[in-house]
Amino acid sequence: MAVSTTMVVVVTAIYVVIMLILGYIGYKKTRNTEDYLVAGRNAHPVVIALSYGATFISTSAIVGFGGQAANLGMGLIWLTVFNIGVGILIAFVVFGKKTREIGQRLKAITFPDLMGKIYQSQFMQVLTGVIILIGMPLYTAAVLIGGAQFIKETLGISYGISLIGFALIVAIYVVFGGLIAVMYTDAVQGAIMLVGMTFLLIATYLLLGGVSVANTALTNMADLVPVKLAEQGMNGWTVMPDLGSPIWYTVITTLVLGVGIGVLAQPQLVVRFMTAKDNRSLNRAVLVGGPFILMMTGVAFTVGALTNVYFYQTQGKISAQVATAGNIDTIIPIFINSAMPEWFVVLFMVTLLAAAMSTLSSQFHAMGTALICDVWGRGRECALSLRANQAGVLVMIILSVIIAFLMPGSIIAIATAMFMGLCASAFLPIFAVAVYCKRPDPLAAKASLIVGALAWFIWAFFVNTKYAAVFGLSKALLGTVGILGYPWSAIDPIVIALPLSAITILSLQYMRGGCAAEAQTA
């Protein structure tokens, strides 16, 4: 349904004005580059937690992964477990404190800058920045698509207009406000997301007759699983797919491991650790971040699966059959617009806007600074120029919008898993050694970075058929989507690339003297 234009305009205008005011406050407080890039290293723990969580959780999680849950079932709840255990506890406790201490000591301002300074290598900084510039636009495009799809369904306007308008709003405050503005808006957006998702969970269960009735109804729909999915191992929406089946590999290796582990090495999230005043702030942030991630992802995956019950009861169809042109990224927007009252549709639109804008602002910030400070600006004292960083952000926004127009349907969750898997494969081993090894070896790190990135790209381009179909390189060069058969064609690149990257750095680090030896030059 198309909701009241007046209500949409009023609510959206209020939201946008609040965001712009926060952006302006951030702009006024941004007195130097350190303010722009790491929020002056004095952020409040609640702001850190909400900013980290809101940056982590986007329309990709709500719309894209919610759609995947509608299609593949509640097995995605395992991703929630990983998000909390790995993305919050391990990230903050194991990596966060060391990152803050080292980042502050070395005066690092971006993730590539941190790697370059720890390994005392310009090559590390530049290549890390290049990988971010290659991979992150896929993720930003996916988030843009999620927001644009919901705006399109809600307002009844064209996808192109909703995409461009959405990108413009984000661009205005992230270009001018820097990371102080980004973290202020993230905190408010995180609060909005928490309210919206809590109501969505309650409203969905009330609509379907309660928790027990709704879950039982979904379990009893197992015989409605499409034949194509059943042949690939799916047994229903409340049970895991068959072990070792194609769908099991997709759920576990791509969605759960790709995103669940990949979060540890997300450049835009690592920077959040460097904004903390002290380690106590990070400890306190965990207490807020854990419950926040539980509500965001847990609700999205639960409600996504339950949309099958609603659509079957009201239309006699499962969710995938209701999706526009078979695009599962439209399932959550269609459900919200069909099942919820008009006022909540508008509230949820703002929730999704908040989710998307919080992630996009941090992504654009990370890409812009990678382009200007870490790649183009080496040796040019780029960090002294706020205008140069702002120009870099603007360039990456335009690139992301172009990619969003070119990407196929049902791509949001896949594109998200792509980028996070690439980050884990290329960055996680060098990041772990950098913060925990007293004498990290630059040659070992260079080799690990190259091996991890190359292994991921080769597997994504030529082996994993889901990814290879998106890129089209294997088909164009070899006439086939993938060069290896099942099960290799279903295994995510992270399963291959991350171990290779880790083995490379650990073996070379050991052979060249270990962590206690003097740093080697390379």
Short mmCIF file of C-alpha atoms in Angstrom, two decimals:
data_model
loop_
_atom_site.label_atom_id
_atom_site.label_comp_id
_atom_site.label_asym_id
_atom_site.label_seq_id
_atom_site.Cartn_x
_atom_site.Cartn_y
_atom_site.Cartn_z
CA MET A 1 0.00 0.00 0.00
CA ALA A 2 1.02 3.58 -0.54
CA VAL A 3 0.72 5.39 2.78
CA SER A 4 -0.47 8.94 3.40
CA THR A 5 1.91 11.31 1.67
CA THR A 6 1.31 13.95 4.33
CA MET A 7 2.26 11.60 7.17
CA VAL A 8 5.36 10.43 5.35
CA VAL A 9 6.48 13.97 4.55
CA VAL A 10 5.97 15.21 8.12
CA VAL A 11 7.66 12.27 9.88
CA THR A 12 10.52 12.07 7.39
CA ALA A 13 11.05 15.83 7.52
CA ILE A 14 11.31 15.72 11.33
CA TYR A 15 13.78 12.85 11.13
CA VAL A 16 15.92 14.50 8.44
CA VAL A 17 15.97 17.81 10.33
CA ILE A 18 17.18 16.02 13.49
CA MET A 19 19.91 14.27 11.49
CA LEU A 20 21.00 17.50 9.83
CA ILE A 21 21.09 19.29 13.20
CA LEU A 22 23.30 16.53 14.60
CA GLY A 23 25.43 16.74 11.48
CA TYR A 24 25.77 20.49 12.01
CA ILE A 25 26.73 19.98 15.67
CA GLY A 26 29.36 17.50 14.54
CA TYR A 27 30.56 19.97 11.91
CA LYS A 28 30.95 22.73 14.53
CA LYS A 29 32.81 20.38 16.87
CA THR A 30 35.11 19.19 14.10
CA ARG A 31 38.07 21.49 14.60
CA ASN A 32 40.83 19.30 13.18
CA THR A 33 41.52 16.07 11.32
CA GLU A 34 41.52 13.92 14.47
CA ASP A 35 37.98 15.13 15.21
CA TYR A 36 36.92 14.37 11.62
CA LEU A 37 38.51 10.92 11.45
CA VAL A 38 38.36 9.45 15.00
CA ALA A 39 35.88 11.74 16.81
CA GLY A 40 38.59 13.31 18.98
CA ARG A 41 39.21 9.93 20.72
CA ASN A 42 36.77 10.87 23.47
CA ALA A 43 33.44 9.22 22.61
CA HIS A 44 30.98 8.14 25.34
CA PRO A 45 30.65 4.34 25.79
CA VAL A 46 26.92 4.34 25.01
CA VAL A 47 27.59 6.36 21.86
CA ILE A 48 30.37 3.92 20.92
CA ALA A 49 28.10 0.90 21.44
CA LEU A 50 25.12 2.32 19.57
CA SER A 51 27.34 3.68 16.82
CA TYR A 52 29.12 0.33 16.44
CA GLY A 53 25.83 -1.58 16.50
CA ALA A 54 24.00 0.81 14.19
CA THR A 55 26.94 0.73 11.78
CA PHE A 56 27.05 -3.07 11.89
CA ILE A 57 23.29 -3.50 11.46
CA SER A 58 21.86 -1.97 8.32
CA THR A 59 19.05 -2.50 5.85
CA SER A 60 21.22 -5.39 4.72
CA ALA A 61 20.51 -7.20 8.00
CA ILE A 62 16.85 -6.19 8.19
CA VAL A 63 15.75 -6.30 4.54
CA GLY A 64 18.39 -8.53 2.93
CA PHE A 65 18.95 -11.12 5.65
CA GLY A 66 15.29 -10.87 6.71
CA GLY A 67 14.44 -11.88 3.14
CA GLN A 68 16.95 -14.73 3.32
CA ALA A 69 15.30 -15.94 6.54
CA ALA A 70 11.92 -15.83 4.77
CA ASN A 71 13.40 -17.95 2.02
CA LEU A 72 15.72 -20.31 3.93
CA GLY A 73 14.32 -20.30 7.47
CA MET A 74 15.37 -19.62 11.06
CA GLY A 75 18.74 -21.31 10.70
CA LEU A 76 20.07 -17.79 10.28
CA ILE A 77 19.60 -17.36 14.04
CA TRP A 78 23.08 -18.91 14.28
CA LEU A 79 24.32 -15.69 12.74
CA THR A 80 22.85 -13.81 15.71
CA VAL A 81 24.87 -16.06 18.02
CA PHE A 82 28.04 -15.27 16.05
CA ASN A 83 27.20 -11.56 15.89
CA ILE A 84 27.03 -11.34 19.68
CA GLY A 85 29.81 -13.78 20.56
CA VAL A 86 32.25 -12.69 17.86
CA GLY A 87 31.01 -9.30 16.69
CA ILE A 88 30.58 -7.85 20.19
CA LEU A 89 32.38 -9.88 22.89
CA ILE A 90 35.50 -10.92 21.00
CA ALA A 91 35.61 -7.72 18.95
CA PHE A 92 35.49 -5.39 21.96
CA VAL A 93 37.31 -7.47 24.58
CA VAL A 94 39.99 -9.23 22.50
CA PHE A 95 40.59 -6.71 19.72
CA GLY A 96 39.03 -3.45 20.88
CA LYS A 97 41.26 -2.64 23.85
CA LYS A 98 44.53 -3.38 22.07
CA THR A 99 43.38 -1.47 19.00
CA ARG A 100 42.52 1.58 21.10
CA GLU A 101 45.85 1.52 22.94
CA ILE A 102 47.99 1.02 19.84
CA GLY A 103 45.95 3.41 17.72
CA GLN A 104 46.27 6.15 20.30
CA ARG A 105 50.00 5.58 20.74
CA LEU A 106 50.70 5.61 17.01
CA LYS A 107 48.20 8.41 16.28
CA ALA A 108 46.52 6.19 13.68
CA ILE A 109 43.40 7.66 12.08
CA THR A 110 42.17 4.91 9.72
CA PHE A 111 42.42 1.11 9.59
CA PRO A 112 44.96 1.15 6.71
CA ASP A 113 46.91 3.84 8.57
CA LEU A 114 46.96 1.60 11.66
CA MET A 115 48.27 -1.37 9.66
CA GLY A 116 50.85 0.80 7.91
CA LYS A 117 52.19 2.20 11.17
CA ILE A 118 52.26 -1.09 13.07
CA TYR A 119 54.11 -2.87 10.27
CA GLN A 120 56.08 0.27 9.38
CA SER A 121 55.14 -0.28 5.76
CA GLN A 122 53.65 2.12 3.23
CA PHE A 123 52.81 -0.91 1.08
CA MET A 124 50.54 -2.28 3.83
CA GLN A 125 48.67 0.99 4.15
CA VAL A 126 48.18 1.43 0.41
CA LEU A 127 47.15 -2.17 -0.37
CA THR A 128 44.76 -2.29 2.58
CA GLY A 129 43.20 0.93 1.32
CA VAL A 130 42.93 -0.45 -2.22
CA ILE A 131 41.15 -3.61 -1.01
CA ILE A 132 38.67 -1.43 0.90
CA LEU A 133 38.03 0.65 -2.22
CA ILE A 134 37.46 -2.48 -4.32
CA GLY A 135 35.27 -4.40 -1.89
CA MET A 136 33.31 -1.90 0.19
CA PRO A 137 31.29 -0.36 -2.69
CA LEU A 138 29.54 -3.74 -3.04
CA TYR A 139 28.41 -3.48 0.59
CA THR A 140 27.39 0.18 0.37
CA ALA A 141 25.43 -0.54 -2.80
CA ALA A 142 23.61 -3.39 -1.01
CA VAL A 143 22.64 -1.09 1.87
CA LEU A 144 21.47 1.60 -0.56
CA ILE A 145 19.32 -0.98 -2.34
CA GLY A 146 17.71 -2.05 0.95
CA GLY A 147 16.68 1.49 1.85
CA ALA A 148 15.55 2.31 -1.68
CA GLN A 149 13.42 -0.84 -1.96
CA PHE A 150 11.45 0.03 1.16
CA ILE A 151 10.99 3.68 0.15
CA LYS A 152 9.78 2.50 -3.26
CA GLU A 153 7.21 0.11 -1.77
CA THR A 154 6.05 2.60 0.85
CA LEU A 155 5.75 5.75 -1.26
CA GLY A 156 4.88 4.12 -4.55
CA ILE A 157 7.64 5.99 -6.39
CA SER A 158 10.23 4.69 -8.83
CA TYR A 159 13.25 2.79 -7.58
CA GLY A 160 15.62 5.23 -9.26
CA ILE A 161 14.15 8.29 -7.54
CA SER A 162 14.11 6.60 -4.12
CA LEU A 163 17.73 5.47 -4.54
CA ILE A 164 19.08 8.86 -5.60
CA GLY A 165 17.08 10.80 -3.00
CA PHE A 166 18.20 8.46 -0.24
CA ALA A 167 21.86 8.76 -1.24
CA LEU A 168 21.63 12.56 -1.31
CA ILE A 169 20.34 12.76 2.28
CA VAL A 170 23.17 10.57 3.53
CA ALA A 171 25.75 12.49 1.52
CA ILE A 172 24.85 15.86 3.02
CA TYR A 173 25.62 15.07 6.64
CA VAL A 174 28.46 12.60 6.24
CA VAL A 175 30.43 14.84 3.87
CA PHE A 176 30.29 17.84 6.17
CA GLY A 177 30.11 16.35 9.66
CA GLY A 178 32.96 13.85 9.88
CA LEU A 179 33.03 11.03 12.42
CA ILE A 180 31.71 13.13 15.31
CA ALA A 181 28.53 13.77 13.33
CA VAL A 182 28.43 10.15 12.17
CA MET A 183 28.60 8.83 15.73
CA TYR A 184 26.01 11.32 17.03
CA THR A 185 23.57 10.36 14.29
CA ASP A 186 24.42 6.67 14.72
CA ALA A 187 23.45 6.81 18.39
CA VAL A 188 20.07 8.42 17.66
CA GLN A 189 19.50 6.07 14.72
CA GLY A 190 20.39 3.09 16.90
CA ALA A 191 17.75 4.13 19.45
CA ILE A 192 15.17 4.51 16.67
CA MET A 193 16.08 1.08 15.30
CA LEU A 194 15.71 -0.52 18.74
CA VAL A 195 12.20 0.90 19.20
CA GLY A 196 11.12 -0.02 15.67
CA MET A 197 12.39 -3.60 15.77
CA THR A 198 10.96 -4.25 19.24
CA PHE A 199 7.51 -3.17 18.08
CA LEU A 200 7.85 -5.21 14.88
CA LEU A 201 8.51 -8.41 16.84
CA ILE A 202 5.60 -7.83 19.22
CA ALA A 203 3.21 -6.79 16.44
CA THR A 204 4.11 -9.78 14.26
CA TYR A 205 3.48 -12.33 17.00
CA LEU A 206 0.22 -10.62 18.01
CA LEU A 207 -0.88 -10.63 14.38
CA LEU A 208 -0.19 -14.36 14.07
CA GLY A 209 -1.84 -15.41 17.35
CA GLY A 210 1.09 -15.45 19.76
CA VAL A 211 4.55 -16.98 19.97
CA SER A 212 3.53 -20.63 20.29
CA VAL A 213 0.76 -20.49 17.69
CA ALA A 214 2.91 -18.64 15.14
CA ASN A 215 5.96 -20.88 15.54
CA THR A 216 3.84 -24.04 15.39
CA ALA A 217 2.13 -22.80 12.24
CA LEU A 218 5.50 -22.17 10.63
CA THR A 219 6.74 -25.63 11.62
CA ASN A 220 3.62 -27.22 10.12
CA MET A 221 4.31 -25.53 6.77
CA ALA A 222 7.33 -27.77 6.10
CA ASP A 223 5.50 -29.57 3.29
CA LEU A 224 5.17 -26.22 1.47
CA VAL A 225 8.92 -25.86 0.95
CA PRO A 226 9.42 -25.37 -2.81
CA VAL A 227 10.67 -28.47 -4.62
CA LYS A 228 13.83 -26.68 -5.80
CA LEU A 229 14.79 -25.77 -2.21
CA ALA A 230 13.84 -29.21 -0.86
CA GLU A 231 16.12 -30.84 -3.44
CA GLN A 232 18.96 -28.65 -2.14
CA GLY A 233 18.49 -29.77 1.46
CA MET A 234 15.84 -27.51 2.98
CA ASN A 235 13.49 -29.31 5.41
CA GLY A 236 11.35 -26.43 6.66
CA TRP A 237 11.59 -22.94 8.09
CA THR A 238 12.17 -23.95 11.73
CA VAL A 239 14.83 -26.64 11.24
CA MET A 240 18.35 -26.64 9.84
CA PRO A 241 18.93 -27.84 6.27
CA ASP A 242 20.55 -31.24 5.73
CA LEU A 243 24.21 -31.28 6.76
CA GLY A 244 26.45 -30.83 3.72
CA SER A 245 23.62 -29.86 1.38
CA PRO A 246 23.89 -26.81 -0.93
CA ILE A 247 21.59 -24.75 1.29
CA TRP A 248 23.54 -25.80 4.39
CA TYR A 249 26.74 -24.52 2.77
CA THR A 250 25.01 -21.25 1.87
CA VAL A 251 23.59 -20.70 5.36
CA ILE A 252 26.67 -21.77 7.31
CA THR A 253 29.71 -20.86 5.19
CA THR A 254 28.38 -17.77 3.41
CA LEU A 255 25.83 -16.14 5.71
CA VAL A 256 26.88 -17.30 9.20
CA LEU A 257 30.68 -17.58 8.87
CA GLY A 258 31.13 -14.92 6.20
CA VAL A 259 29.34 -12.24 8.20
CA GLY A 260 29.84 -13.67 11.69
CA ILE A 261 33.63 -13.79 11.41
CA GLY A 262 34.01 -11.02 8.85
CA VAL A 263 32.75 -8.43 11.30
CA LEU A 264 36.03 -8.63 13.25
CA ALA A 265 37.99 -7.01 10.45
CA GLN A 266 35.52 -4.40 9.21
CA PRO A 267 37.53 -1.18 8.71
CA GLN A 268 34.61 1.09 9.55
CA LEU A 269 34.04 -0.81 12.82
CA VAL A 270 37.70 -1.03 13.87
CA VAL A 271 37.85 2.77 13.77
CA ARG A 272 35.15 2.82 16.48
CA PHE A 273 37.62 1.31 18.95
CA MET A 274 40.02 4.18 18.32
CA THR A 275 37.35 6.71 19.33
CA ALA A 276 37.20 5.43 22.94
CA LYS A 277 38.76 7.44 25.74
CA ASP A 278 39.89 4.36 27.69
CA ASN A 279 39.41 0.58 28.02
CA ARG A 280 36.68 1.03 30.61
CA SER A 281 34.59 2.75 27.96
CA LEU A 282 34.87 -0.33 25.75
CA ASN A 283 33.85 -2.65 28.62
CA ARG A 284 30.77 -0.55 29.25
CA ALA A 285 29.99 -0.46 25.54
CA VAL A 286 29.70 -4.28 25.48
CA LEU A 287 26.77 -4.13 27.94
CA VAL A 288 24.83 -1.98 25.48
CA GLY A 289 26.07 -3.54 22.24
CA GLY A 290 25.18 -7.15 23.04
CA PRO A 291 21.45 -6.65 23.70
CA PHE A 292 21.25 -4.22 20.78
CA ILE A 293 22.64 -6.77 18.29
CA LEU A 294 20.36 -9.47 19.77
CA MET A 295 17.27 -7.37 19.10
CA MET A 296 18.34 -6.21 15.65
CA THR A 297 19.37 -9.49 14.06
CA GLY A 298 17.22 -11.82 16.15
CA VAL A 299 14.06 -9.91 15.28
CA ALA A 300 14.93 -9.59 11.58
CA PHE A 301 15.58 -13.31 11.17
CA THR A 302 12.56 -14.37 13.24
CA VAL A 303 10.09 -12.03 11.56
CA GLY A 304 11.55 -12.85 8.16
CA ALA A 305 10.76 -16.54 8.58
CA LEU A 306 7.31 -15.79 10.06
CA THR A 307 6.27 -13.77 7.00
CA ASN A 308 5.58 -17.16 5.41
CA VAL A 309 2.80 -17.76 7.93
CA TYR A 310 1.23 -14.35 7.29
CA PHE A 311 1.28 -14.60 3.50
CA TYR A 312 0.03 -18.19 3.53
CA GLN A 313 -2.87 -17.30 5.82
CA THR A 314 -3.84 -14.19 3.85
CA GLN A 315 -2.91 -15.09 0.27
CA GLY A 316 -2.33 -18.84 0.22
CA LYS A 317 1.29 -18.30 -0.82
CA ILE A 318 4.68 -18.51 0.84
CA SER A 319 6.86 -15.40 1.03
CA ALA A 320 9.06 -16.20 -1.97
CA GLN A 321 5.93 -16.44 -4.14
CA VAL A 322 4.79 -12.98 -3.03
CA ALA A 323 8.17 -11.33 -3.67
CA THR A 324 8.22 -8.88 -6.56
CA ALA A 325 9.63 -10.65 -9.63
CA GLY A 326 11.06 -13.32 -7.31
CA ASN A 327 13.34 -10.76 -5.62
CA ILE A 328 13.52 -11.87 -1.98
CA ASP A 329 14.87 -8.44 -1.02
CA THR A 330 11.29 -7.17 -1.42
CA ILE A 331 9.72 -9.60 1.09
CA ILE A 332 10.20 -7.53 4.26
CA PRO A 333 9.05 -4.25 2.62
CA ILE A 334 5.95 -6.00 1.21
CA PHE A 335 5.18 -7.60 4.58
CA ILE A 336 5.47 -4.33 6.49
CA ASN A 337 3.30 -2.48 3.98
CA SER A 338 0.70 -5.27 3.91
CA ALA A 339 0.46 -6.36 7.54
CA MET A 340 1.18 -3.31 9.67
CA PRO A 341 -0.89 -0.17 10.39
CA GLU A 342 -0.07 2.94 8.39
CA TRP A 343 1.57 4.77 11.29
CA PHE A 344 3.94 1.86 11.87
CA VAL A 345 4.78 1.63 8.17
CA VAL A 346 5.98 5.23 8.39
CA LEU A 347 7.81 4.55 11.69
CA PHE A 348 9.47 1.49 10.21
CA MET A 349 10.47 3.44 7.13
CA VAL A 350 12.30 5.81 9.45
CA THR A 351 13.78 2.76 11.24
CA LEU A 352 15.13 1.46 7.97
CA LEU A 353 16.35 4.89 6.98
CA ALA A 354 18.16 5.04 10.32
CA ALA A 355 19.64 1.57 9.82
CA ALA A 356 20.82 2.34 6.32
CA MET A 357 22.08 5.85 7.02
CA SER A 358 24.06 4.81 10.09
CA THR A 359 25.87 2.12 8.13
CA LEU A 360 26.27 4.15 4.94
CA SER A 361 27.66 7.18 6.70
CA SER A 362 30.40 5.08 8.29
CA GLN A 363 31.08 3.19 5.06
CA PHE A 364 31.36 6.37 3.02
CA HIS A 365 33.58 7.85 5.73
CA ALA A 366 35.84 4.76 5.64
CA MET A 367 36.02 4.68 1.84
CA GLY A 368 36.60 8.40 1.46
CA THR A 369 39.44 8.44 3.97
CA ALA A 370 40.92 5.26 2.43
CA LEU A 371 40.92 6.93 -0.98
CA ILE A 372 42.36 10.27 0.14
CA CYS A 373 44.52 9.44 3.17
CA ASP A 374 45.67 5.90 2.48
CA VAL A 375 45.93 5.58 -1.31
CA TRP A 376 45.97 8.89 -3.16
CA GLY A 377 47.23 11.05 -0.32
CA ARG A 378 50.37 9.19 0.70
CA GLY A 379 53.14 11.75 1.21
CA ARG A 380 50.83 14.69 0.59
CA GLU A 381 49.88 15.43 4.20
CA CYS A 382 46.33 14.61 3.12
CA ALA A 383 45.13 14.39 6.70
CA LEU A 384 45.63 18.11 7.08
CA SER A 385 42.96 18.77 4.47
CA LEU A 386 39.36 18.21 5.56
CA ARG A 387 38.20 19.32 2.11
CA ALA A 388 40.23 16.56 0.45
CA ASN A 389 38.66 13.94 2.72
CA GLN A 390 35.19 15.33 2.03
CA ALA A 391 35.85 15.15 -1.71
CA GLY A 392 36.93 11.53 -1.34
CA VAL A 393 33.70 10.68 0.48
CA LEU A 394 31.66 12.32 -2.29
CA VAL A 395 33.47 10.35 -5.01
CA MET A 396 32.76 7.04 -3.24
CA ILE A 397 29.09 7.94 -2.75
CA ILE A 398 28.68 8.49 -6.48
CA LEU A 399 30.46 5.20 -7.26
CA SER A 400 28.24 3.28 -4.81
CA VAL A 401 25.05 4.68 -6.35
CA ILE A 402 26.20 3.60 -9.82
CA ILE A 403 26.94 0.07 -8.57
CA ALA A 404 23.53 -0.07 -6.84
CA PHE A 405 21.84 0.61 -10.18
CA LEU A 406 23.84 -2.20 -11.83
CA MET A 407 23.38 -4.94 -9.21
CA PRO A 408 20.82 -7.76 -9.75
CA GLY A 409 17.88 -8.66 -7.51
CA SER A 410 18.10 -10.75 -4.31
CA ILE A 411 21.64 -9.46 -3.89
CA ILE A 412 21.65 -7.61 -0.54
CA ALA A 413 22.69 -10.44 1.78
CA ILE A 414 25.07 -11.94 -0.78
CA ALA A 415 26.87 -8.63 -1.39
CA THR A 416 27.16 -8.08 2.37
CA ALA A 417 28.65 -11.54 2.87
CA MET A 418 31.05 -10.89 -0.02
CA PHE A 419 32.59 -7.82 1.54
CA MET A 420 32.74 -9.19 5.06
CA GLY A 421 34.28 -12.43 3.84
CA LEU A 422 36.88 -10.49 1.85
CA CYS A 423 37.75 -8.40 4.92
CA ALA A 424 38.16 -11.49 7.09
CA SER A 425 40.31 -13.26 4.50
CA ALA A 426 42.60 -10.32 3.79
CA PHE A 427 42.62 -8.35 7.05
CA LEU A 428 41.85 -10.58 10.04
CA PRO A 429 45.19 -12.47 10.28
CA ILE A 430 47.31 -9.32 9.84
CA PHE A 431 45.04 -7.46 12.29
CA ALA A 432 45.34 -10.19 14.95
CA VAL A 433 49.14 -10.39 14.64
CA ALA A 434 49.42 -6.60 14.56
CA VAL A 435 47.71 -6.09 17.91
CA TYR A 436 49.06 -9.15 19.76
CA CYS A 437 52.57 -9.70 18.43
CA LYS A 438 55.34 -7.58 19.95
CA ARG A 439 57.44 -7.72 16.78
CA PRO A 440 55.04 -8.14 13.85
CA ASP A 441 56.93 -8.96 10.67
CA PRO A 442 56.13 -6.77 7.64
CA LEU A 443 57.08 -9.40 5.04
CA ALA A 444 54.82 -11.98 6.69
CA ALA A 445 51.99 -9.43 6.75
CA LYS A 446 52.45 -8.46 3.10
CA ALA A 447 52.42 -12.10 2.01
CA SER A 448 49.35 -12.84 4.14
CA LEU A 449 47.45 -9.83 2.82
CA ILE A 450 48.18 -10.77 -0.80
CA VAL A 451 47.45 -14.48 -0.33
CA GLY A 452 44.18 -13.84 1.52
CA ALA A 453 42.88 -11.30 -0.99
CA LEU A 454 43.95 -13.27 -4.08
CA ALA A 455 42.55 -16.56 -2.75
CA TRP A 456 39.23 -14.87 -1.98
CA PHE A 457 38.98 -13.22 -5.40
CA ILE A 458 39.94 -16.38 -7.32
CA TRP A 459 37.42 -18.51 -5.42
CA ALA A 460 34.69 -15.85 -5.76
CA PHE A 461 35.30 -15.26 -9.48
CA PHE A 462 35.78 -18.86 -10.61
CA VAL A 463 34.52 -21.40 -8.04
CA ASN A 464 31.61 -20.28 -5.81
CA THR A 465 28.71 -20.21 -8.26
CA LYS A 466 26.61 -17.67 -6.34
CA TYR A 467 29.40 -15.11 -6.42
CA ALA A 468 30.72 -16.07 -9.86
CA ALA A 469 27.26 -15.57 -11.36
CA VAL A 470 27.21 -11.99 -10.04
CA PHE A 471 30.67 -11.10 -11.37
CA GLY A 472 30.30 -12.97 -14.66
CA LEU A 473 34.07 -13.25 -15.18
CA SER A 474 34.25 -17.05 -15.25
CA LYS A 475 31.35 -17.24 -17.71
CA ALA A 476 32.94 -14.63 -19.97
CA LEU A 477 36.42 -16.16 -19.98
CA LEU A 478 35.77 -19.89 -19.61
CA GLY A 479 32.17 -20.33 -20.74
CA THR A 480 31.08 -21.77 -17.38
CA VAL A 481 29.87 -20.16 -14.15
CA GLY A 482 32.21 -22.22 -11.96
CA ILE A 483 35.24 -24.38 -12.69
CA LEU A 484 34.73 -26.89 -9.86
CA GLY A 485 31.75 -29.07 -9.09
CA TYR A 486 29.78 -29.58 -5.88
CA PRO A 487 30.53 -29.24 -2.96
CA TRP A 488 33.33 -26.79 -3.85
CA SER A 489 30.95 -24.64 -5.88
CA ALA A 490 28.80 -24.08 -2.77
CA ILE A 491 31.60 -23.34 -0.30
CA ASP A 492 32.19 -19.67 0.50
CA PRO A 493 35.61 -18.18 -0.34
CA ILE A 494 36.25 -17.37 3.35
CA VAL A 495 36.53 -21.09 4.16
CA ILE A 496 39.48 -21.35 1.77
CA ALA A 497 41.07 -17.89 1.85
CA LEU A 498 41.09 -17.19 5.61
CA PRO A 499 43.02 -20.35 6.59
CA LEU A 500 45.52 -19.75 3.75
CA SER A 501 46.04 -16.17 4.89
CA ALA A 502 46.43 -17.22 8.54
CA ILE A 503 48.86 -20.05 7.71
CA THR A 504 50.93 -17.66 5.59
CA ILE A 505 51.44 -15.02 8.27
CA LEU A 506 51.93 -17.47 11.14
CA SER A 507 54.47 -19.61 9.29
CA LEU A 508 56.47 -16.66 7.96
CA GLN A 509 56.32 -14.88 11.31
CA TYR A 510 57.71 -18.00 12.98
CA MET A 511 60.41 -18.60 10.35
CA ARG A 512 61.59 -14.99 10.52
CA GLY A 513 62.07 -14.94 14.26
CA GLY A 514 58.64 -15.12 15.90
CA CYS A 515 56.81 -12.40 17.76
CA ALA A 516 59.58 -11.84 20.31
CA ALA A 517 62.28 -11.21 17.71
CA GLU A 518 63.33 -7.84 16.40
CA ALA A 519 61.21 -6.54 13.56
CA GLN A 520 62.42 -7.60 10.13
CA THR A 521 62.59 -5.25 7.20
CA ALA A 522 61.13 -6.12 3.85
#
